[in-house]
XYZ file of C-alpha atoms in Angstrom:
95
model
C 59.714 232.430 124.223
C 60.930 229.900 126.790
C 64.484 231.180 126.589
C 63.270 234.776 126.870
C 61.228 233.870 129.957
C 64.240 232.193 131.519
C 66.508 235.138 130.729
C 64.100 237.601 132.335
C 63.068 235.443 135.294
C 65.987 233.116 135.951
C 69.201 234.882 134.971
C 70.488 236.915 137.897
C 73.160 239.391 138.877
C 73.749 239.364 142.619
C 70.361 237.712 143.007
C 68.403 240.332 141.067
C 67.134 240.208 137.484
C 70.005 240.494 135.031
C 67.973 242.541 132.552
C 68.048 246.212 133.613
C 64.491 246.951 132.436
C 63.131 243.925 134.307
C 65.100 244.943 137.375
C 63.665 248.483 137.220
C 60.037 247.332 137.006
C 60.437 244.602 139.621
C 62.053 247.012 142.083
C 58.996 249.218 141.634
C 56.622 246.365 142.521
C 55.374 245.152 139.167
C 54.461 241.627 138.096
C 56.224 240.148 135.075
C 52.965 239.726 133.233
C 53.272 238.631 129.612
C 55.887 237.874 126.979
C 54.776 238.857 123.482
C 56.173 237.161 120.409
C 57.008 239.806 117.767
C 55.717 242.531 120.059
C 58.347 244.973 118.761
C 58.998 244.559 115.048
C 60.929 247.807 114.674
C 64.514 247.406 113.448
C 65.773 248.249 116.929
C 63.333 245.779 118.544
C 64.425 242.989 116.234
C 68.108 243.727 116.861
C 67.802 244.166 120.619
C 65.342 241.423 121.551
C 64.496 239.394 118.436
C 61.174 241.250 118.435
C 60.100 240.022 121.871
C 58.393 242.426 124.233
C 57.512 242.035 127.886
C 54.569 243.578 129.688
C 54.903 244.445 133.355
C 51.683 244.925 135.257
C 51.246 247.040 138.347
C 48.533 246.065 140.814
C 48.499 249.150 143.008
C 47.430 247.301 146.136
C 50.386 244.888 145.728
C 53.220 247.137 144.549
C 54.663 247.790 148.024
C 54.691 244.121 149.013
C 55.997 243.008 145.596
C 58.788 245.568 145.790
C 59.694 244.544 149.346
C 59.746 240.849 148.380
C 61.993 241.558 145.406
C 64.389 243.878 147.215
C 64.447 241.870 150.432
C 64.383 238.232 149.393
C 64.839 238.595 145.620
C 61.485 236.997 144.791
C 60.121 237.819 141.338
C 56.347 237.991 140.991
C 55.307 236.588 137.627
C 52.097 235.532 135.911
C 51.170 231.942 135.129
C 52.115 232.535 131.466
C 55.663 233.531 132.383
C 56.036 230.807 135.011
C 54.796 228.188 132.547
C 57.388 229.264 129.978
C 60.115 229.186 132.654
C 59.039 225.688 133.688
C 59.054 224.483 130.078
C 62.541 225.897 129.616
C 63.800 224.180 132.770
C 62.355 220.819 131.698
C 64.071 220.969 128.309
C 67.305 222.708 129.278
C 70.672 221.272 130.072
C 71.575 224.324 132.194
């Protein structure tokens, strides 16, 4: 879960999220809301993401500002759950 959070939140391509699905949702103003362990247990889900699934949440009143922050200054809006996992990864990582 920590590694997944880091991949989605911390790994970048030209400053934007490396994962194309994350990049799509973040450009549209979502918040990286929750990472679900074994959220997709289909054969494809297991092969593609080890069964992990991410929820992106759209707060309509914030989508424009979230999108502008992401596109302009490459800031990712994320929930406390995601940020906590990222922090745990950073504390234990040698990256």
